[in-house]
Short mmCIF file of C-alpha atoms and ligand atoms in Angstrom, two decimals:
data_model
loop_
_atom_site.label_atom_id
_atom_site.label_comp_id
_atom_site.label_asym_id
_atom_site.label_seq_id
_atom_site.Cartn_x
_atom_site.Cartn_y
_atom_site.Cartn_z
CA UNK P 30 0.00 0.00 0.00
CA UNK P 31 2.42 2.09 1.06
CA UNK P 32 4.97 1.88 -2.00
CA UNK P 33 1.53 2.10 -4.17
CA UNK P 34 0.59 5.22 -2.86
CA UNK P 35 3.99 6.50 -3.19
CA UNK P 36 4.25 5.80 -6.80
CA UNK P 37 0.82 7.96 -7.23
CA UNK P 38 2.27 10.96 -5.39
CA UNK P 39 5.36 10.63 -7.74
CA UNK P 40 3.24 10.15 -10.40
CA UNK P 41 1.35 13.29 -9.55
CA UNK P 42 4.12 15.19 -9.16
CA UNK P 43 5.74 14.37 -12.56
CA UNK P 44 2.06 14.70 -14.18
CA UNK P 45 2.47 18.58 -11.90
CA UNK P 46 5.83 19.31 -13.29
CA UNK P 47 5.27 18.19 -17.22
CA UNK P 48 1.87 20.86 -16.92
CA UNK P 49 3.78 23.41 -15.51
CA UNK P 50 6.61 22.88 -17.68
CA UNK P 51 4.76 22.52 -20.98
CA UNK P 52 3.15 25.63 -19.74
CA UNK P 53 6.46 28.04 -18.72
CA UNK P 54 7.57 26.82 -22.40
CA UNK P 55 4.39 27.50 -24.19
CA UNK P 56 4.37 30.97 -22.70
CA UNK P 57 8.32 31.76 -23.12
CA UNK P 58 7.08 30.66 -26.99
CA UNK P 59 4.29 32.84 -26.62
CA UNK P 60 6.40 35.63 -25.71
CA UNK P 61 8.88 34.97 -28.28
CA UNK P 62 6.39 35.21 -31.47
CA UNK P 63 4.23 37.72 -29.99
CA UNK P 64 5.51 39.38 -27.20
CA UNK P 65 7.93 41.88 -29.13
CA UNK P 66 5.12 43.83 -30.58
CA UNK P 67 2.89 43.60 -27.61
CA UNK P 68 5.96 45.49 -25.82
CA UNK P 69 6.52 47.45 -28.11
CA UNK P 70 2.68 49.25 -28.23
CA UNK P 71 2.87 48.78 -24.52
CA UNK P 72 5.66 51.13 -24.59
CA UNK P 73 4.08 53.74 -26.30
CA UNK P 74 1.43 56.23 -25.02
CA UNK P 75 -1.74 55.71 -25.90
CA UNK P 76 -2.12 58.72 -28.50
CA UNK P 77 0.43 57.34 -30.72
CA UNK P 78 -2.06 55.31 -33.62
CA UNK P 79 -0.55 51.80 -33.90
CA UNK P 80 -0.28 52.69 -37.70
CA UNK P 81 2.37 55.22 -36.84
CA UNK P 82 3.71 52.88 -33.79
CA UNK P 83 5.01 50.70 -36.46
CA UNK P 84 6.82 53.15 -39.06
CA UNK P 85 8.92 54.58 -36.31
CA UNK P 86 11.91 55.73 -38.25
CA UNK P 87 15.17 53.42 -37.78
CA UNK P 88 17.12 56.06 -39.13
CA UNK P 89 17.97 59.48 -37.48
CA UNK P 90 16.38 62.29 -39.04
CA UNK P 91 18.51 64.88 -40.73
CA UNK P 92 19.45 68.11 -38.49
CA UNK P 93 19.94 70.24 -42.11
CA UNK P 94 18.00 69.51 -45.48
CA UNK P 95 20.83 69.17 -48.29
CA UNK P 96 21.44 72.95 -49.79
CA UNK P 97 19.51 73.48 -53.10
CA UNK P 98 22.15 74.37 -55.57
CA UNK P 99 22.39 78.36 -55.22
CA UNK P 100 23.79 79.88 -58.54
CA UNK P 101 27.13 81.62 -56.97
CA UNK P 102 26.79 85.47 -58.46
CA UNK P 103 30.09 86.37 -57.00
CA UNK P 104 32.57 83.38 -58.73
CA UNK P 105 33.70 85.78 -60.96
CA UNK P 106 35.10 89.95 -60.63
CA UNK P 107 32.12 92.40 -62.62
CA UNK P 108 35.66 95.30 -62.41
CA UNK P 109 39.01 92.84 -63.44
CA UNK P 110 38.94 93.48 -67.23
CA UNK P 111 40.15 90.09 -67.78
CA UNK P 112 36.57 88.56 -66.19
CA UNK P 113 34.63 87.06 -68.17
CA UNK P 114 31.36 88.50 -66.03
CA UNK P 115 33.51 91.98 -65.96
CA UNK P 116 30.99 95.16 -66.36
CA UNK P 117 31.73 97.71 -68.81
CA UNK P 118 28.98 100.44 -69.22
CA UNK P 119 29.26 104.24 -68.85
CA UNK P 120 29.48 104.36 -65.07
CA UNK P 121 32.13 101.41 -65.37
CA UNK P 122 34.98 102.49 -68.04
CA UNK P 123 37.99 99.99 -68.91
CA UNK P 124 41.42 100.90 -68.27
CA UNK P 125 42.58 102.50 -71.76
CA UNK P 126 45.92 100.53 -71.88
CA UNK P 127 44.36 97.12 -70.91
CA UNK P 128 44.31 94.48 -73.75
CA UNK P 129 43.74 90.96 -73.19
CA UNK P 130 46.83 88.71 -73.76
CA UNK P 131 44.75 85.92 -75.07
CA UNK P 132 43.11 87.13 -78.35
CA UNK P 133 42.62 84.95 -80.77
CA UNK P 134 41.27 85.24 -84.76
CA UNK P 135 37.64 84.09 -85.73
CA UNK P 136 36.34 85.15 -89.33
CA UNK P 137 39.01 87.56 -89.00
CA UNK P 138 38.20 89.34 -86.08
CA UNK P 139 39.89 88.84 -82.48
CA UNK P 140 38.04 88.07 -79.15
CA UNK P 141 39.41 85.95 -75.95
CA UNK P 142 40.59 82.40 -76.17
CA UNK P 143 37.44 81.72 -74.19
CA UNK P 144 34.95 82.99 -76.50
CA UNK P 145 36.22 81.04 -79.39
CA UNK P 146 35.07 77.54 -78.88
CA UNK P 147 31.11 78.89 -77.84
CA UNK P 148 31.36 81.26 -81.12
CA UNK P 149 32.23 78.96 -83.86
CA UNK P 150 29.56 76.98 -82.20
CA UNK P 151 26.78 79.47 -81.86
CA UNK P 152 27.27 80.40 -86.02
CA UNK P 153 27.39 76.72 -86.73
CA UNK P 154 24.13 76.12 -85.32
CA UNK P 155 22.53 79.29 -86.75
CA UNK P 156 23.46 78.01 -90.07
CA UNK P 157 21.82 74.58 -89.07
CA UNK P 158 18.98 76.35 -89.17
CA UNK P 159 19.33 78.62 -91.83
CA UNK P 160 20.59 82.00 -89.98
CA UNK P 161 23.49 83.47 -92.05
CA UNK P 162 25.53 84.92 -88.90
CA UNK P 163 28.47 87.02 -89.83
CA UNK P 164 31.23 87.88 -87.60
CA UNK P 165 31.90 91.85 -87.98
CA UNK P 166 33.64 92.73 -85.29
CA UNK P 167 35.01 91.90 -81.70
CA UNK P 168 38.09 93.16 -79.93
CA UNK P 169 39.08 96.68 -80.11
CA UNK P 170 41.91 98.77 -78.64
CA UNK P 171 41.23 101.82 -76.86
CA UNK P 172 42.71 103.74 -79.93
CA UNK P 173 40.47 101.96 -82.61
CA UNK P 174 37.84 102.92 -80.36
CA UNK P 175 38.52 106.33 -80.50
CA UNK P 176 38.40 106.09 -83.99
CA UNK P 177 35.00 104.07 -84.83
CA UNK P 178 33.55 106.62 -82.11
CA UNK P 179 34.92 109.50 -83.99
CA UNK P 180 33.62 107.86 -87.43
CA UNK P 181 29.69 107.46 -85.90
CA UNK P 182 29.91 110.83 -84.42
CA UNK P 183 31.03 112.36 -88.30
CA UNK P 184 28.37 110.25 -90.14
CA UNK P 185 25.36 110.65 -87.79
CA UNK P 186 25.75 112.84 -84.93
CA UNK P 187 26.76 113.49 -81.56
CA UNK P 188 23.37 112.68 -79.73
CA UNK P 189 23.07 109.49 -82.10
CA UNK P 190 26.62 108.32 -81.01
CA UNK P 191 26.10 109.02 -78.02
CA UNK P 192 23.38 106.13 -77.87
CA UNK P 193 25.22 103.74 -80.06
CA UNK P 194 28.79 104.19 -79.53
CA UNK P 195 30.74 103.78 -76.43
CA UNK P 196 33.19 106.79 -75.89
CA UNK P 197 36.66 105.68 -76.02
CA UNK P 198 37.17 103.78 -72.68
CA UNK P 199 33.95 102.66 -72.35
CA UNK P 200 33.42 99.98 -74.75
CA UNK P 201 32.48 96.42 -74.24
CA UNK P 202 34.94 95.36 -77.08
CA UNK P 203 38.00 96.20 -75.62
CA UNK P 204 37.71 93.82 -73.45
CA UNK P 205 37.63 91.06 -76.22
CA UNK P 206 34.52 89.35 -74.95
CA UNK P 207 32.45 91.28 -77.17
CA UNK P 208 31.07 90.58 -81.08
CA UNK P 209 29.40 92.09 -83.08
CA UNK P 210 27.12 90.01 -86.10
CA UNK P 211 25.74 90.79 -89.80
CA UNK P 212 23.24 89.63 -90.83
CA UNK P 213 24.07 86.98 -94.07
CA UNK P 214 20.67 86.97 -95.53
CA UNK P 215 19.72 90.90 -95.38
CA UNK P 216 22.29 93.22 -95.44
CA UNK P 217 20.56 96.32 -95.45
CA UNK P 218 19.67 96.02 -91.66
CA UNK P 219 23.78 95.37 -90.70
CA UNK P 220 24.30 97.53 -87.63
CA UNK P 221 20.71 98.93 -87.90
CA UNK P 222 17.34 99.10 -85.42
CA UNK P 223 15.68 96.86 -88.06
CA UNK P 224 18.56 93.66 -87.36
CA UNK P 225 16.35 92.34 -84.46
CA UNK P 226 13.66 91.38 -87.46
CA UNK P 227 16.61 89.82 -89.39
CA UNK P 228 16.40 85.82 -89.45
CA UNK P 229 19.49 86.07 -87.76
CA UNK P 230 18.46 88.78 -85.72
CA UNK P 231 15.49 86.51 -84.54
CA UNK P 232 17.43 83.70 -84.44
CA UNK P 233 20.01 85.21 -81.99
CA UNK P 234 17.69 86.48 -79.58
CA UNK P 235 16.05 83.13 -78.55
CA UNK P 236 19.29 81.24 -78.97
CA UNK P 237 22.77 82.87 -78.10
CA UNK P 238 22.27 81.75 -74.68
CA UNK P 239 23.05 78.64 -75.39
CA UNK P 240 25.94 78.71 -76.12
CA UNK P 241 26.84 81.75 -73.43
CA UNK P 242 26.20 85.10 -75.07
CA UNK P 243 23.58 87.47 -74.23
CA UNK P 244 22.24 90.07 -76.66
CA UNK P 245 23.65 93.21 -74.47
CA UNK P 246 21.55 95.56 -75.48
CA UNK P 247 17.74 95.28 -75.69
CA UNK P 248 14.66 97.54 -76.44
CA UNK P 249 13.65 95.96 -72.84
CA UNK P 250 16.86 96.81 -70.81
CA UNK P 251 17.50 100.45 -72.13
CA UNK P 252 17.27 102.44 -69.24
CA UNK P 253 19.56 100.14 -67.27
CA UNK P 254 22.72 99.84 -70.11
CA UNK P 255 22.17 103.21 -71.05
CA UNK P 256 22.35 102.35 -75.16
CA UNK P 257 19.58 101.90 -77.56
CA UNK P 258 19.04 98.75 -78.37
CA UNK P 259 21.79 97.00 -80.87
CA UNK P 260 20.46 93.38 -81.73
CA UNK P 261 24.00 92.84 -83.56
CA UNK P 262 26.05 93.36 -80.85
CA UNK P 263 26.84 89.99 -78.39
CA UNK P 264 28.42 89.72 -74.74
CA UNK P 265 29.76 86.09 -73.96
CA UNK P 266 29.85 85.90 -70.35
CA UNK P 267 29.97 81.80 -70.08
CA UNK P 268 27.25 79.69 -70.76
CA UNK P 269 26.20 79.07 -66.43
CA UNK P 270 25.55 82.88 -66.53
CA UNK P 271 23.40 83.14 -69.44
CA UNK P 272 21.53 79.95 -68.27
CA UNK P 273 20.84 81.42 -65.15
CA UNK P 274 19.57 85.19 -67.43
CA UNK P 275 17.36 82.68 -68.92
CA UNK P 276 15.98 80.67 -65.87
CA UNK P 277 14.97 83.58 -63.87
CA UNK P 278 14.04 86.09 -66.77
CA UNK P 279 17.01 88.47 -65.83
CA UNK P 280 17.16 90.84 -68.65
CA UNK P 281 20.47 92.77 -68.29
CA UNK P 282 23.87 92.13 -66.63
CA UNK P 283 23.70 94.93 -64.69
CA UNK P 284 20.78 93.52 -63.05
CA UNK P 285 21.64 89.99 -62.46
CA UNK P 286 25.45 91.24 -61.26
CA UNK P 287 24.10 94.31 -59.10
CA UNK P 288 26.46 97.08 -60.89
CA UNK P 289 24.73 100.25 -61.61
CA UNK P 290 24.27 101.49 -65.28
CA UNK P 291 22.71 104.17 -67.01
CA UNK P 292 22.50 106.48 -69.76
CA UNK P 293 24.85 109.12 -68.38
CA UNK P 294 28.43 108.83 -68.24
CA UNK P 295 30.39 108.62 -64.80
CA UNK P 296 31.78 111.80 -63.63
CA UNK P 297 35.36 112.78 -64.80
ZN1 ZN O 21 29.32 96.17 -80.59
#
């Protein structure tokens, strides 16, 4: 009896220990497959939508946003002559012994080493589309200056040169990053008001900017150059610059670089 009764307290106690065991593992199991996300909303306050509990970002969130690419206005001098974004206008003259060291011929006519490459280009592609752009002019020394000045003031006037022609020292094309186009197909608007309604006169105004000249003077930007407008006469100033012109509808130098202008002549 006694050893009987024995073996059914053991018995009960193994029978005691497998429930409890098969229970402590069932629930560690438990805990293991489930348990993680149970703690997890646990964890959180009870605003917090368990949509949003679950896309909590793994990765730390940026202190700064990444810079949106500023166009730098100040990468190049608007008073060194030898800059290609350098400002010459009648309250800006150029030294009168400055003459760039790099010149270099196209058609015939000399401009900066720099200007070359987007030149041949631009004429190229005007002929692509049937624009007959002629290279007149570009650099000019401050004593051939004197001298076209002199020859506009004899054939038309003081007050006429006055809006056409730089005085000596104050011309764009000494500083050999100025041209000046005919027009190929009608020659009887070369260097006159009527070149804008040229092929090439149309041509130029809605595509020298590609290739990084800017028609300087415009009907539209008068008051700020201080010349009439001269559809012929080209500024290269880098293809970035005249990209930006174009992007933000900037329709002068002066305006886009900050340097005053103006029809009147600096003082002295
Ligand atoms: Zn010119």
């Amino acid at each position: 009896m006694i050893s009987r009764s024995w073996r059914s307290v053991a018995l009960a106690v193994v029978v005691v220990a497998l429930v409890v065991g098969i229970g402590v593992v069932a629930s560690g199991l438990w805990s293991v497959l489930w348990g993680g996300d149970d703690a997890r909303i646990e964890g959180l306050s009870e605003e917090v939508p368990w949509e949003q509990a679950i896309v909590v970002p793994t990765v730390a969130p940026r202190t700064t946003e990444p810079a949106e690419p500023v166009f730098d206005l100040a990468q190049h001098s608007t008073s060194d002559p030898t800059s290609r974004w350098v400002i010459v206008n009648k309250q800006h003259p150029i030294d009168k012994g400055y003459e760039p060291a790099d010149l270099v011929d196209v058609d015939g006519e000399r401009v900066r080493a720099a200007v070359e490459p987007d030149l041949r280009a631009m004429v190229e592609a005007a002929a692509a589309d049937g624009a007959r752009v002629v290279v007149r002019g570009g650099y000019r020394s401050y004593t051939e200056q004197v001298g076209a000045r002199a020859a506009v003031e004899a054939r038309r006037g003081f007050a006429h040169a006055e809006r056409y022609s730089a005085r000596p020292g104050f011309s764009e094309h000494q500083t050999g990053f100025a041209v000046d186009v005919d027009s190929g197909s009608q020659p009887s608007c070369n260097l006159q008001t009527c070149f804008t309604r040229t092929p090439e006169g149309a041509w130029l105004a809605e595509r020298a900017w590609e290739f990084g000249f800017v028609v300087r003077y415009t009907e539209q930007n008068s008051a700020v150059t201080g010349y009439a407008p001269e559809g012929w006469h080209l500024r290269w100033v880098g293809r970035e610059l005249t990209a930006h012109l174009r992007a933000e509808g900037i329709g002068s130098l002066e305006e886009a670089l900050g340097v005053p202008g103006g029809p009147e002549y600096v003082a002295g």
